[in-house]
Amino acid sequence: MTDPDELPLAIDRDAPRPLAVQVADELRAAATDGRLRGGDRLPSSRALAIRLGVSRTVVTAAYDQLHAEGWLTGRHGSGTFLTASPASAPEHSTAIADSEISSPHYDLAPGAPCTEAIDRAAWRRAWRSASDRIPLVRKDRRGDADYRTVVAEHLLRHRGLAATSDTVVLATSGTSSAVGELAAALLRPGDVVAMEDPCYQRAVGAFRAAGVRLLPVPVDAQGLRVDLIPPDVRAVYCTPAHQFPLGARMPASRRVELIEFARRTGTLVLEDDYDGELRYDTAPLPLLAALAPDVVVHLGTTSKILTPTLGAGWLVAVPEIAHAVTAVRESTGTGPAPAGQQVVVELARHGDLARHLRRLRREMADRRSLVVAELSGRGLEVRGDDAGSHVLVPLPSAAEEDAVIAEAHRRGVLLDALGRHYLGERHHFGIPLGYSAPPRADLADAVRIAGECMTGNDRAR
């Protein structure tokens, strides 16, 4: 952004357009292209006139025109300021509409946390307590020691994964960064990783950044099709707790099948525990890492159960793998930031983390019931396990996805398309609809609008 006092304005005294019109046009263009932003204080008419070498009357006329269009506002005793957006500027209405569409009022895309469920008093207390710690001189590349202890206790209490001498807990910046670190530590460019398809695209990006080749493997109602994985892959990535984005839960038999495949072929399994803590219908199934820590790396994050503000996740693996990841961090000077980890420690120390998870599960169960009732009442099919933070509404084609998303965007609702999550040929289409991001007071309206968009033009299933 340019300093308003140094903003370059092109004035052509030989042009047929009046100077006041040129000044107004230049300022309007600066506001449109981002050189000026809402709230910027403009130079006084006298100062700008002196800088441009024109009469003060010219600048005053330009300011008056922009005031009339809604671009500027005056504050008594403070000066003239650019508004966040013009109240009335018919000739620039397209740019305004595009700006409004790019920032929808309601966010129903999957993969967001329910930050409304966070107890703000507990949140502030945790940050204050974390700030009392002595600043670090050097950070432990494995992560804050207290944080790793808290993660081990969390996994034991909430996911049934017991820390043993055979495994090591490392702090990470989140699941995607952990995937990238594992790829850098364990894989070579050109190695093949089997990836459930459709899949989590940020994990795809992390693998591809490491030069890894990805092999899409279809997903059915029970998750990853283990029988379709070739034996020569180096690793397998999956989300067994709540497959992203189709929403299936991998049953015990399929989990055993995957573990047997991994042991038979020497393949490493990366278990992304997406939505793992958000089961509210039945008890969770044993983690792959609990069944076979020798061939499974477990990945988790606080980004979905708390907020990505913390940048705190975890990785559980055998010592050789943990040491390989730590070695990469040491050699590159990288690793997760301790601040967010320390906040998680304080949340756990006061019992607020456990209370938050109980409150979150109740909240998400209520939200899912609201969403399913609204969409089913419109004749829409709703798929996905009774868990997590999103459901899937099938659609017949990619064109239908595009039409629904465009109409929802126009009406202020952000939606996602199932089709974009495929690596290979797209077999299913629809809307993976998240219900965690909006405030509860807005959720009903947001889902109603989404439902209307999906049932418009005879889209109802």
Short mmCIF file of C-alpha atoms in Angstrom, two decimals:
data_model
loop_
_atom_site.label_atom_id
_atom_site.label_comp_id
_atom_site.label_asym_id
_atom_site.label_seq_id
_atom_site.Cartn_x
_atom_site.Cartn_y
_atom_site.Cartn_z
CA MET A 1 0.00 0.00 0.00
CA THR A 2 1.25 3.48 -0.91
CA ASP A 3 1.49 6.30 1.61
CA PRO A 4 -1.34 8.70 0.64
CA ASP A 5 1.05 11.63 1.06
CA GLU A 6 3.39 10.07 -1.52
CA LEU A 7 0.77 8.66 -3.88
CA PRO A 8 1.83 9.28 -7.51
CA LEU A 9 -0.99 11.01 -9.41
CA ALA A 10 -0.65 11.54 -13.14
CA ILE A 11 -2.01 14.95 -14.19
CA ASP A 12 -1.85 15.98 -17.84
CA ARG A 13 -2.38 19.69 -18.30
CA ASP A 14 -2.65 19.28 -22.10
CA ALA A 15 -5.46 16.71 -21.89
CA PRO A 16 -8.99 17.81 -22.77
CA ARG A 17 -10.39 16.50 -19.48
CA PRO A 18 -10.65 19.08 -16.69
CA LEU A 19 -7.93 18.84 -14.04
CA ALA A 20 -10.48 18.22 -11.27
CA VAL A 21 -11.84 15.22 -13.20
CA GLN A 22 -8.30 13.86 -13.66
CA VAL A 23 -7.54 14.17 -9.94
CA ALA A 24 -10.81 12.42 -9.04
CA ASP A 25 -10.13 9.65 -11.58
CA GLU A 26 -6.61 9.07 -10.25
CA LEU A 27 -7.78 8.84 -6.65
CA ARG A 28 -10.65 6.55 -7.61
CA ALA A 29 -8.24 4.27 -9.50
CA ALA A 30 -5.87 4.18 -6.51
CA ALA A 31 -8.73 3.08 -4.28
CA THR A 32 -9.82 0.41 -6.75
CA ASP A 33 -6.39 -1.16 -7.33
CA GLY A 34 -5.40 -1.22 -3.67
CA ARG A 35 -2.86 1.61 -3.53
CA LEU A 36 -5.33 3.29 -1.18
CA ARG A 37 -7.43 1.34 1.33
CA GLY A 38 -10.46 2.01 3.44
CA GLY A 39 -9.59 4.26 6.37
CA ASP A 40 -6.58 5.94 4.71
CA ARG A 41 -6.36 9.66 5.48
CA LEU A 42 -5.94 11.76 2.33
CA PRO A 43 -3.77 14.89 2.15
CA SER A 44 -5.57 18.16 2.80
CA SER A 45 -6.81 19.93 -0.30
CA ARG A 46 -4.16 22.61 0.22
CA ALA A 47 -1.31 20.10 0.59
CA LEU A 48 -2.36 18.06 -2.44
CA ALA A 49 -2.82 21.21 -4.54
CA ILE A 50 0.72 22.34 -3.71
CA ARG A 51 2.15 18.90 -4.54
CA LEU A 52 0.34 18.71 -7.88
CA GLY A 53 0.97 22.34 -8.77
CA VAL A 54 -2.72 23.11 -9.27
CA SER A 55 -5.11 25.48 -7.58
CA ARG A 56 -6.79 24.40 -4.36
CA THR A 57 -10.14 24.82 -6.17
CA VAL A 58 -9.20 21.89 -8.48
CA VAL A 59 -8.51 19.51 -5.58
CA THR A 60 -11.59 20.69 -3.67
CA ALA A 61 -13.76 19.98 -6.71
CA ALA A 62 -12.24 16.50 -7.05
CA TYR A 63 -12.82 15.76 -3.36
CA ASP A 64 -16.39 17.01 -3.61
CA GLN A 65 -17.07 14.66 -6.53
CA LEU A 66 -15.64 11.67 -4.63
CA HIS A 67 -17.63 12.64 -1.54
CA ALA A 68 -20.80 12.64 -3.67
CA GLU A 69 -19.96 9.18 -5.04
CA GLY A 70 -19.33 7.79 -1.56
CA TRP A 71 -15.58 7.22 -1.92
CA LEU A 72 -14.63 9.79 0.73
CA THR A 73 -15.86 10.83 4.14
CA GLY A 74 -14.93 13.82 6.26
CA ARG A 75 -14.29 13.69 9.99
CA HIS A 76 -14.60 17.00 11.77
CA GLY A 77 -11.20 18.16 12.93
CA SER A 78 -9.48 15.07 11.55
CA GLY A 79 -9.46 15.36 7.78
CA THR A 80 -10.69 13.45 4.74
CA PHE A 81 -10.64 9.64 4.66
CA LEU A 82 -11.25 6.93 2.07
CA THR A 83 -14.30 4.82 2.92
CA ALA A 84 -14.10 1.02 2.96
CA SER A 85 -16.27 0.98 -0.17
CA PRO A 86 -18.24 3.64 -2.01
CA ALA A 87 -21.87 4.04 -1.09
CA SER A 88 -22.86 4.96 -4.62
CA ALA A 89 -20.69 4.75 -7.71
CA PRO A 90 -22.77 3.39 -10.59
CA GLU A 91 -20.00 3.43 -13.14
CA HIS A 92 -17.87 1.17 -10.93
CA SER A 93 -20.59 -1.20 -9.73
CA THR A 94 -18.95 -4.28 -11.26
CA ALA A 95 -15.78 -3.87 -9.20
CA ILE A 96 -17.83 -3.42 -6.04
CA ALA A 97 -19.87 -6.55 -6.74
CA ASP A 98 -16.72 -8.60 -7.35
CA SER A 99 -15.30 -7.41 -4.04
CA GLU A 100 -18.44 -8.42 -2.20
CA ILE A 101 -18.52 -11.84 -3.85
CA SER A 102 -14.88 -12.55 -2.96
CA SER A 103 -15.67 -12.29 0.76
CA PRO A 104 -18.94 -14.16 1.41
CA HIS A 105 -20.79 -13.41 4.61
CA TYR A 106 -21.30 -17.09 5.52
CA ASP A 107 -18.56 -19.76 5.39
CA LEU A 108 -19.91 -23.27 4.82
CA ALA A 109 -16.74 -24.76 3.37
CA PRO A 110 -15.49 -27.85 5.23
CA GLY A 111 -12.34 -28.02 7.33
CA ALA A 112 -12.90 -24.99 9.58
CA PRO A 113 -12.99 -24.96 13.38
CA CYS A 114 -15.94 -23.91 15.53
CA THR A 115 -14.23 -21.01 17.27
CA GLU A 116 -17.53 -19.90 18.78
CA ALA A 117 -17.27 -22.90 21.13
CA ILE A 118 -14.02 -21.59 22.64
CA ASP A 119 -14.48 -20.21 26.15
CA ARG A 120 -13.06 -16.72 25.77
CA ALA A 121 -12.18 -16.42 29.47
CA ALA A 122 -10.23 -19.69 29.30
CA TRP A 123 -8.60 -18.54 26.05
CA ARG A 124 -7.38 -15.29 27.62
CA ARG A 125 -6.21 -17.07 30.77
CA ALA A 126 -4.15 -19.53 28.74
CA TRP A 127 -2.42 -16.76 26.78
CA ARG A 128 -1.68 -14.81 29.96
CA SER A 129 -0.25 -17.88 31.65
CA ALA A 130 1.84 -18.76 28.59
CA SER A 131 3.24 -15.22 28.53
CA ASP A 132 4.61 -15.70 32.07
CA ARG A 133 7.11 -18.24 30.76
CA ILE A 134 10.72 -17.20 30.42
CA PRO A 135 11.50 -16.48 26.75
CA LEU A 136 13.46 -19.25 25.06
CA VAL A 137 17.10 -18.91 24.07
CA ARG A 138 16.95 -22.00 21.87
CA LYS A 139 13.92 -24.08 21.01
CA ASP A 140 13.72 -27.84 21.15
CA ARG A 141 13.23 -29.04 17.57
CA ARG A 142 11.06 -31.86 18.89
CA GLY A 143 8.63 -29.32 20.36
CA ASP A 144 7.95 -27.96 23.83
CA ALA A 145 8.42 -30.80 26.36
CA ASP A 146 5.28 -29.93 28.31
CA TYR A 147 3.30 -29.76 25.08
CA ARG A 148 4.42 -33.22 24.02
CA THR A 149 3.35 -34.54 27.42
CA VAL A 150 -0.05 -32.86 27.05
CA VAL A 151 -0.47 -34.37 23.57
CA ALA A 152 0.37 -37.85 24.89
CA GLU A 153 -2.25 -37.46 27.63
CA HIS A 154 -4.79 -36.09 25.14
CA LEU A 155 -4.28 -39.01 22.76
CA LEU A 156 -4.61 -41.53 25.58
CA ARG A 157 -7.80 -39.98 27.03
CA HIS A 158 -9.56 -38.99 23.84
CA ARG A 159 -8.17 -41.27 21.12
CA GLY A 160 -7.05 -44.38 22.98
CA LEU A 161 -3.46 -44.11 21.80
CA ALA A 162 -1.02 -44.96 24.58
CA ALA A 163 2.47 -43.49 24.38
CA THR A 164 5.12 -46.19 24.85
CA SER A 165 8.87 -46.46 24.69
CA ASP A 166 8.40 -47.65 21.10
CA THR A 167 6.97 -44.33 19.91
CA VAL A 168 7.90 -40.65 20.07
CA VAL A 169 5.58 -37.64 20.09
CA LEU A 170 6.80 -34.63 18.09
CA ALA A 171 5.17 -31.23 17.89
CA THR A 172 4.28 -30.03 14.39
CA SER A 173 2.79 -26.91 12.86
CA GLY A 174 -0.19 -28.95 11.65
CA THR A 175 -1.01 -31.93 9.48
CA SER A 176 0.05 -30.48 6.12
CA SER A 177 3.43 -29.32 7.41
CA ALA A 178 3.96 -32.72 9.05
CA VAL A 179 3.30 -34.43 5.71
CA GLY A 180 5.90 -32.20 4.10
CA GLU A 181 8.44 -32.97 6.83
CA LEU A 182 7.85 -36.71 6.57
CA ALA A 183 8.23 -36.58 2.80
CA ALA A 184 11.51 -34.67 3.15
CA ALA A 185 12.83 -37.04 5.82
CA LEU A 186 11.73 -40.41 4.46
CA LEU A 187 10.97 -40.18 0.74
CA ARG A 188 12.96 -39.41 -2.39
CA PRO A 189 11.73 -37.48 -5.43
CA GLY A 190 9.88 -39.92 -7.64
CA ASP A 191 8.77 -42.22 -4.84
CA VAL A 192 5.11 -43.23 -5.12
CA VAL A 193 2.57 -42.55 -2.37
CA ALA A 194 -0.92 -44.04 -2.54
CA MET A 195 -3.48 -41.33 -1.82
CA GLU A 196 -7.17 -41.86 -1.12
CA ASP A 197 -9.18 -40.23 -3.89
CA PRO A 198 -10.91 -37.82 -3.37
CA CYS A 199 -8.52 -36.46 -0.80
CA TYR A 200 -7.21 -33.55 1.24
CA GLN A 201 -5.62 -31.21 -1.29
CA ARG A 202 -3.17 -29.55 1.09
CA ALA A 203 -1.59 -32.90 1.80
CA VAL A 204 -1.39 -33.36 -1.97
CA GLY A 205 0.44 -30.04 -2.22
CA ALA A 206 2.87 -31.00 0.55
CA PHE A 207 3.75 -34.29 -1.16
CA ARG A 208 4.14 -32.68 -4.57
CA ALA A 209 6.40 -29.98 -3.15
CA ALA A 210 8.74 -32.80 -2.11
CA GLY A 211 8.73 -34.26 -5.62
CA VAL A 212 6.67 -37.29 -4.63
CA ARG A 213 4.46 -39.01 -7.21
CA LEU A 214 0.88 -39.60 -6.06
CA LEU A 215 -1.23 -42.59 -7.01
CA PRO A 216 -4.99 -42.00 -6.58
CA VAL A 217 -6.80 -44.94 -4.95
CA PRO A 218 -10.62 -44.95 -4.93
CA VAL A 219 -12.69 -44.56 -1.79
CA ASP A 220 -15.96 -46.36 -1.12
CA ALA A 221 -18.47 -46.29 1.75
CA GLN A 222 -15.83 -47.89 4.02
CA GLY A 223 -12.97 -45.58 3.11
CA LEU A 224 -9.78 -46.35 1.22
CA ARG A 225 -9.95 -49.40 -1.10
CA VAL A 226 -6.96 -51.33 0.25
CA ASP A 227 -7.39 -54.06 -2.37
CA LEU A 228 -6.58 -51.52 -5.11
CA ILE A 229 -3.24 -50.37 -3.65
CA PRO A 230 -0.27 -51.78 -5.62
CA PRO A 231 2.44 -53.43 -3.53
CA ASP A 232 5.31 -51.19 -4.69
CA VAL A 233 4.21 -47.89 -3.12
CA ARG A 234 6.43 -46.37 -0.43
CA ALA A 235 3.61 -44.93 1.69
CA VAL A 236 -0.16 -44.66 2.00
CA TYR A 237 -2.01 -41.53 3.16
CA CYS A 238 -5.54 -41.84 4.55
CA THR A 239 -8.13 -40.23 6.86
CA PRO A 240 -9.76 -43.29 8.49
CA ALA A 241 -11.66 -41.53 11.31
CA HIS A 242 -13.81 -39.43 8.94
CA GLN A 243 -12.70 -39.61 5.33
CA PHE A 244 -12.18 -36.20 3.81
CA PRO A 245 -14.26 -35.21 1.94
CA LEU A 246 -16.74 -38.12 1.50
CA GLY A 247 -17.28 -38.55 5.25
CA ALA A 248 -16.95 -42.36 5.55
CA ARG A 249 -15.50 -44.08 8.62
CA MET A 250 -13.09 -46.93 7.97
CA PRO A 251 -14.45 -50.02 9.77
CA ALA A 252 -12.32 -52.36 11.86
CA SER A 253 -12.06 -54.98 9.13
CA ARG A 254 -10.73 -52.46 6.59
CA ARG A 255 -8.25 -51.14 9.17
CA VAL A 256 -6.89 -54.61 9.77
CA GLU A 257 -6.67 -55.16 6.00
CA LEU A 258 -4.62 -51.97 5.61
CA ILE A 259 -2.27 -52.87 8.44
CA GLU A 260 -1.71 -56.36 7.03
CA PHE A 261 -0.96 -54.83 3.62
CA ALA A 262 1.55 -52.39 5.17
CA ARG A 263 3.37 -55.12 7.10
CA ARG A 264 3.40 -57.49 4.14
CA THR A 265 4.80 -54.91 1.70
CA GLY A 266 6.91 -52.76 4.03
CA THR A 267 4.74 -49.74 3.32
CA LEU A 268 4.41 -46.82 5.74
CA VAL A 269 0.87 -45.63 6.56
CA LEU A 270 0.25 -41.95 7.32
CA GLU A 271 -2.89 -41.73 9.44
CA ASP A 272 -4.37 -38.22 9.29
CA ASP A 273 -6.82 -38.16 12.21
CA TYR A 274 -9.15 -35.64 10.54
CA ASP A 275 -12.23 -35.06 12.75
CA GLY A 276 -11.03 -37.88 15.02
CA GLU A 277 -12.06 -36.10 18.22
CA LEU A 278 -15.48 -35.22 16.82
CA ARG A 279 -17.42 -38.44 17.22
CA TYR A 280 -20.73 -37.93 18.97
CA ASP A 281 -22.80 -40.92 17.88
CA THR A 282 -20.70 -43.96 18.86
CA ALA A 283 -17.36 -44.70 20.49
CA PRO A 284 -14.40 -44.20 18.15
CA LEU A 285 -12.70 -47.20 16.57
CA PRO A 286 -9.06 -47.94 17.52
CA LEU A 287 -6.54 -45.73 15.76
CA LEU A 288 -4.35 -47.37 13.15
CA ALA A 289 -1.38 -46.18 15.21
CA ALA A 290 -2.75 -47.98 18.27
CA LEU A 291 -3.09 -51.20 16.28
CA ALA A 292 0.24 -51.04 14.48
CA PRO A 293 2.69 -48.37 15.70
CA ASP A 294 5.47 -50.17 13.80
CA VAL A 295 4.03 -49.24 10.37
CA VAL A 296 1.79 -46.22 11.11
CA VAL A 297 2.61 -42.54 11.65
CA HIS A 298 -0.23 -40.75 13.42
CA LEU A 299 -0.93 -37.09 12.56
CA GLY A 300 -3.20 -34.69 14.44
CA THR A 301 -3.77 -30.97 14.87
CA THR A 302 -5.44 -28.36 17.07
CA SER A 303 -6.51 -26.39 13.98
CA LYS A 304 -9.92 -28.08 13.78
CA ILE A 305 -10.66 -28.65 17.48
CA LEU A 306 -9.46 -25.18 18.56
CA THR A 307 -8.11 -22.77 15.94
CA PRO A 308 -5.29 -22.49 13.38
CA THR A 309 -4.19 -19.41 15.35
CA LEU A 310 -2.09 -21.76 17.48
CA GLY A 311 -0.26 -23.49 14.63
CA ALA A 312 0.09 -26.56 16.84
CA GLY A 313 -0.17 -30.19 15.80
CA TRP A 314 1.54 -33.49 16.51
CA LEU A 315 3.14 -36.54 14.99
CA VAL A 316 3.51 -39.94 16.67
CA ALA A 317 6.00 -42.37 15.16
CA VAL A 318 8.67 -44.93 15.92
CA PRO A 319 11.97 -43.40 17.12
CA GLU A 320 13.76 -43.84 13.76
CA ILE A 321 11.13 -41.77 11.94
CA ALA A 322 10.90 -39.15 14.70
CA HIS A 323 14.68 -38.79 14.67
CA ALA A 324 14.73 -38.45 10.87
CA VAL A 325 12.17 -35.63 11.03
CA THR A 326 14.10 -33.92 13.84
CA ALA A 327 17.31 -34.18 11.80
CA VAL A 328 15.64 -32.40 8.88
CA ARG A 329 14.57 -29.63 11.24
CA GLU A 330 18.05 -29.30 12.68
CA SER A 331 19.66 -29.12 9.25
CA THR A 332 17.19 -26.57 7.91
CA GLY A 333 16.54 -24.53 11.06
CA THR A 334 12.82 -25.18 10.76
CA GLY A 335 10.21 -26.50 13.16
CA PRO A 336 6.94 -25.51 14.81
CA ALA A 337 6.73 -22.28 16.80
CA PRO A 338 6.55 -22.89 20.59
CA ALA A 339 4.08 -20.09 21.42
CA GLY A 340 0.94 -21.94 20.31
CA GLN A 341 2.15 -25.12 21.98
CA GLN A 342 2.52 -23.27 25.28
CA VAL A 343 -1.05 -21.97 25.04
CA VAL A 344 -2.31 -25.55 24.56
CA VAL A 345 -0.31 -26.57 27.64
CA GLU A 346 -2.02 -23.89 29.73
CA LEU A 347 -5.46 -24.85 28.41
CA ALA A 348 -4.77 -28.42 29.49
CA ARG A 349 -3.25 -27.43 32.83
CA HIS A 350 -6.45 -25.68 33.93
CA GLY A 351 -8.73 -28.44 32.57
CA ASP A 352 -10.06 -26.11 29.89
CA LEU A 353 -9.00 -28.31 26.96
CA ALA A 354 -11.05 -31.29 28.15
CA ARG A 355 -14.04 -29.05 28.95
CA HIS A 356 -13.75 -27.49 25.50
CA LEU A 357 -13.82 -30.87 23.76
CA ARG A 358 -16.95 -31.93 25.66
CA ARG A 359 -18.65 -28.64 24.81
CA LEU A 360 -17.49 -28.86 21.19
CA ARG A 361 -18.94 -32.34 20.68
CA ARG A 362 -22.33 -31.23 21.99
CA GLU A 363 -22.26 -28.14 19.82
CA MET A 364 -21.30 -30.03 16.67
CA ALA A 365 -23.96 -32.69 17.23
CA ASP A 366 -26.61 -29.98 17.52
CA ARG A 367 -25.32 -28.22 14.43
CA ARG A 368 -25.33 -31.40 12.38
CA SER A 369 -28.94 -32.10 13.38
CA LEU A 370 -29.94 -28.61 12.26
CA VAL A 371 -28.15 -29.00 8.92
CA VAL A 372 -29.54 -32.46 8.17
CA ALA A 373 -33.09 -31.39 9.05
CA GLU A 374 -32.91 -28.32 6.80
CA LEU A 375 -31.39 -30.09 3.80
CA SER A 376 -33.47 -33.27 4.10
CA GLY A 377 -36.59 -31.15 4.42
CA ARG A 378 -35.81 -29.77 0.97
CA GLY A 379 -35.59 -33.25 -0.53
CA LEU A 380 -31.80 -33.26 -0.66
CA GLU A 381 -29.80 -36.42 0.06
CA VAL A 382 -27.33 -36.01 2.93
CA ARG A 383 -24.40 -38.41 3.16
CA GLY A 384 -21.58 -38.89 5.64
CA ASP A 385 -21.02 -40.55 8.97
CA ASP A 386 -22.83 -39.08 11.97
CA ALA A 387 -19.70 -37.30 13.14
CA GLY A 388 -17.23 -34.59 12.31
CA SER A 389 -17.90 -31.13 10.97
CA HIS A 390 -19.29 -31.57 7.46
CA VAL A 391 -21.86 -33.50 5.45
CA LEU A 392 -21.98 -34.30 1.74
CA VAL A 393 -24.86 -33.39 -0.55
CA PRO A 394 -24.55 -35.29 -3.88
CA LEU A 395 -25.07 -33.52 -7.22
CA PRO A 396 -25.21 -35.07 -10.69
CA SER A 397 -22.34 -33.24 -12.42
CA ALA A 398 -19.48 -30.78 -12.30
CA ALA A 399 -21.68 -28.25 -14.08
CA GLU A 400 -24.20 -28.50 -11.24
CA GLU A 401 -21.41 -27.97 -8.71
CA ASP A 402 -20.31 -24.83 -10.53
CA ALA A 403 -23.84 -23.50 -10.78
CA VAL A 404 -24.60 -24.08 -7.09
CA ILE A 405 -21.34 -22.56 -5.91
CA ALA A 406 -21.73 -19.50 -8.14
CA GLU A 407 -25.29 -18.88 -6.99
CA ALA A 408 -24.34 -19.36 -3.34
CA HIS A 409 -21.43 -16.97 -3.75
CA ARG A 410 -23.74 -14.41 -5.26
CA ARG A 411 -25.97 -14.74 -2.19
CA GLY A 412 -23.08 -14.44 0.24
CA VAL A 413 -22.37 -18.10 1.08
CA LEU A 414 -19.01 -19.81 0.57
CA LEU A 415 -19.33 -23.44 -0.56
CA ASP A 416 -16.84 -26.05 -1.71
CA ALA A 417 -17.05 -28.53 -4.60
CA LEU A 418 -16.40 -32.24 -4.19
CA GLY A 419 -15.00 -32.46 -7.72
CA ARG A 420 -11.95 -30.35 -6.95
CA HIS A 421 -10.72 -32.84 -4.34
CA TYR A 422 -10.02 -35.59 -6.89
CA LEU A 423 -6.57 -36.52 -8.11
CA GLY A 424 -7.75 -38.82 -10.86
CA GLU A 425 -11.03 -39.28 -12.70
CA ARG A 426 -13.94 -37.74 -10.85
CA HIS A 427 -16.56 -40.33 -9.88
CA HIS A 428 -18.76 -38.28 -7.58
CA PHE A 429 -19.99 -34.70 -7.50
CA GLY A 430 -21.59 -32.67 -4.79
CA ILE A 431 -21.16 -30.14 -2.04
CA PRO A 432 -19.16 -31.05 1.09
CA LEU A 433 -20.94 -28.65 3.41
CA GLY A 434 -19.22 -27.59 6.63
CA TYR A 435 -21.23 -26.35 9.58
CA SER A 436 -18.58 -25.34 12.12
CA ALA A 437 -17.44 -21.88 10.98
CA PRO A 438 -20.59 -19.69 11.17
CA PRO A 439 -21.86 -18.40 14.50
CA ARG A 440 -24.82 -20.49 15.66
CA ALA A 441 -27.14 -17.49 15.16
CA ASP A 442 -26.19 -17.39 11.45
CA LEU A 443 -26.10 -21.12 10.71
CA ALA A 444 -29.80 -21.60 9.96
CA ASP A 445 -29.84 -18.73 7.44
CA ALA A 446 -26.62 -19.90 5.81
CA VAL A 447 -27.83 -23.48 5.38
CA ARG A 448 -31.22 -22.29 4.15
CA ILE A 449 -29.55 -20.26 1.40
CA ALA A 450 -27.28 -23.18 0.50
CA GLY A 451 -30.29 -25.49 0.36
CA GLU A 452 -32.17 -23.08 -1.89
CA CYS A 453 -29.19 -22.91 -4.22
CA MET A 454 -28.94 -26.72 -4.39
CA THR A 455 -32.64 -27.23 -5.03
CA GLY A 456 -32.96 -24.45 -7.60
CA ASN A 457 -33.56 -25.37 -11.25
CA ASP A 458 -34.86 -28.81 -10.32
CA ARG A 459 -31.66 -29.78 -8.50
CA ALA A 460 -33.48 -31.57 -5.68
CA ARG A 461 -32.57 -35.23 -5.60
#
